[in-house]
Amino acid sequence: MSRILTLILIFFWLRLSSQDPAYHSFTQNRFLFNPSLTGSYGAQAWKVRSKAQWNNDGGGGYKTVSLLFEETMPCSILDVGAKVNYNEEGAGIYQTLDFGFLTSAFLPFHTGRHHDHNARIGFDFSWGVNTIDFSRLVWSDQLDPKYGNINPTSFTSNNQGRSAWYLNPGIGASLRSLWFKKRKKAFMTNMGIAMYRFYSLNEGSINQSVSVLGLQNDNPYRISAFLRPNLFRSITENSLFLSALLYCIKNKVLLIILRPASGLDIPKARVWDCSVIFHLSTNMVNHPG
């Protein structure tokens, strides 16, 4: 039975997504990567999602809830959006709550005789807080080599397992272009770059420390860039060749996603989608003496 199920999952024409608290799925979370893409649908849009995984063993598992909203303002260069993201994981019920408002604006850009360009800049004003239930965790001083977990722990939390409210600012820019617009084989490109947490606040009740232990550490920055071209239209005029390249670096961890996609028979909306993800990590350690 397991072999049959494996074959079905390999050859089935549906995309399977795993737990994604970092929102690596760019297509469904565009303005979470780049706030300048807020309102790029051209209409009001709502997204409500919930996901739970790995709860079979009775442990904490993973749970994610996301509520996204964006609105294209009529007769205005401004578009607005809002987000609420909640993530829960592990035996200690480590919870992350992130919410805020987004806005983007159209920038005047010269359009040529053969090309059209749409430049946008966006801002993300959001806040977050992290919590954990330390009483659900087992500490090393509680363990007895013979009888197991029988001892009380000496661990105490200064802030009851709750971080301060931290600021999560972001700024992004994007450029969407239509090339050779008068030709039958015109194509489009969409590219952009965004920066999150590009400065740090370490003082006060609202800062950028995400530590549930009360440590004054910095919330690591994140830089992301993407390129999504519509390369050409096929002879049958019913299929497209699309590709996307997403670059994201956070706390010296590099994520690159190359996503080729070929759409067959657009009226039926059947899409082949595959991803290749590379994780590269670098660490620098200074040894005294």
Short mmCIF file of C-alpha atoms in Angstrom, two decimals, residues 149-250:
data_model
loop_
_atom_site.label_atom_id
_atom_site.label_comp_id
_atom_site.label_asym_id
_atom_site.label_seq_id
_atom_site.Cartn_x
_atom_site.Cartn_y
_atom_site.Cartn_z
CA ASN A 149 12.06 12.96 35.60
CA ILE A 150 11.41 13.25 39.34
CA ASN A 151 13.22 16.41 40.47
CA PRO A 152 12.02 20.03 40.47
CA THR A 153 13.88 22.49 38.31
CA SER A 154 15.74 25.57 39.43
CA PHE A 155 15.00 27.38 36.18
CA THR A 156 13.03 30.60 36.50
CA SER A 157 11.88 32.95 33.76
CA ASN A 158 12.14 36.67 34.33
CA ASN A 159 9.26 37.50 32.00
CA GLN A 160 7.02 34.40 32.24
CA GLY A 161 8.08 33.13 28.82
CA ARG A 162 6.97 36.20 26.90
CA SER A 163 9.01 38.47 24.67
CA ALA A 164 8.51 42.20 24.38
CA TRP A 165 6.41 43.52 21.52
CA TYR A 166 8.89 43.89 18.69
CA LEU A 167 8.74 46.10 15.63
CA ASN A 168 8.94 44.36 12.26
CA PRO A 169 9.36 47.13 9.64
CA GLY A 170 9.80 46.46 5.96
CA ILE A 171 10.31 48.39 2.73
CA GLY A 172 10.21 47.07 -0.81
CA ALA A 173 10.22 48.12 -4.45
CA SER A 174 9.14 46.29 -7.59
CA LEU A 175 9.07 46.86 -11.33
CA ARG A 176 6.66 45.18 -13.73
CA SER A 177 7.40 45.64 -17.42
CA LEU A 178 5.73 44.74 -20.69
CA TRP A 179 8.29 44.37 -23.46
CA PHE A 180 7.59 44.76 -27.19
CA LYS A 181 3.93 45.41 -26.45
CA LYS A 182 2.97 45.80 -30.12
CA ARG A 183 4.26 42.37 -31.11
CA LYS A 184 2.38 39.10 -30.89
CA LYS A 185 5.13 37.57 -28.79
CA ALA A 186 5.28 40.32 -26.21
CA PHE A 187 6.45 39.20 -22.77
CA MET A 188 6.42 40.53 -19.23
CA THR A 189 8.91 40.65 -16.39
CA ASN A 190 8.23 41.28 -12.72
CA MET A 191 11.14 41.91 -10.35
CA GLY A 192 11.66 43.42 -6.95
CA ILE A 193 13.69 43.65 -3.76
CA ALA A 194 12.66 44.10 -0.12
CA MET A 195 14.36 44.62 3.23
CA TYR A 196 12.91 43.73 6.63
CA ARG A 197 14.23 44.73 10.06
CA PHE A 198 16.97 46.86 8.52
CA TYR A 199 17.55 48.58 11.85
CA SER A 200 17.29 47.42 15.47
CA LEU A 201 15.76 48.83 18.63
CA ASN A 202 17.07 47.42 21.89
CA GLU A 203 15.54 49.71 24.50
CA GLY A 204 12.02 50.21 25.81
CA SER A 205 8.92 48.05 26.01
CA ILE A 206 8.60 48.05 22.21
CA ASN A 207 11.85 46.94 20.60
CA GLN A 208 13.18 44.28 18.26
CA SER A 209 14.16 41.61 20.76
CA VAL A 210 12.32 38.34 20.08
CA SER A 211 13.81 36.53 23.08
CA VAL A 212 11.37 34.81 25.44
CA LEU A 213 14.15 34.85 28.07
CA GLY A 214 14.34 38.63 28.21
CA LEU A 215 17.68 38.80 26.40
CA GLN A 216 18.41 41.93 24.38
CA ASN A 217 19.14 40.16 21.13
CA ASP A 218 18.34 41.55 17.70
CA ASN A 219 15.68 40.16 15.42
CA PRO A 220 17.72 39.11 12.35
CA TYR A 221 17.30 41.11 9.18
CA ARG A 222 15.84 39.66 5.99
CA ILE A 223 16.57 40.63 2.40
CA SER A 224 14.59 39.10 -0.44
CA ALA A 225 14.58 39.57 -4.19
CA PHE A 226 12.56 37.95 -6.94
CA LEU A 227 12.42 37.74 -10.72
CA ARG A 228 9.38 36.34 -12.49
CA PRO A 229 9.41 36.55 -16.30
CA ASN A 230 6.73 35.44 -18.72
CA LEU A 231 9.19 34.35 -21.39
CA PHE A 232 7.13 33.49 -24.43
CA ARG A 233 3.79 32.32 -25.72
CA SER A 234 3.67 29.07 -27.64
CA ILE A 235 2.48 28.56 -31.20
CA THR A 236 -0.91 27.23 -30.06
CA GLU A 237 -1.60 30.46 -28.08
CA ASN A 238 -2.98 28.26 -25.27
CA SER A 239 0.13 27.65 -23.21
CA LEU A 240 2.72 29.73 -21.46
CA PHE A 241 6.21 29.10 -20.20
CA LEU A 242 6.76 30.75 -16.85
CA SER A 243 9.66 30.77 -14.44
CA ALA A 244 10.47 32.45 -11.18
CA LEU A 245 13.62 33.02 -9.17
CA LEU A 246 13.35 33.93 -5.50
CA TYR A 247 16.34 34.97 -3.40
CA CYS A 248 16.01 35.35 0.35
CA ILE A 249 18.69 35.73 3.02
CA LYS A 250 17.97 35.84 6.74
#
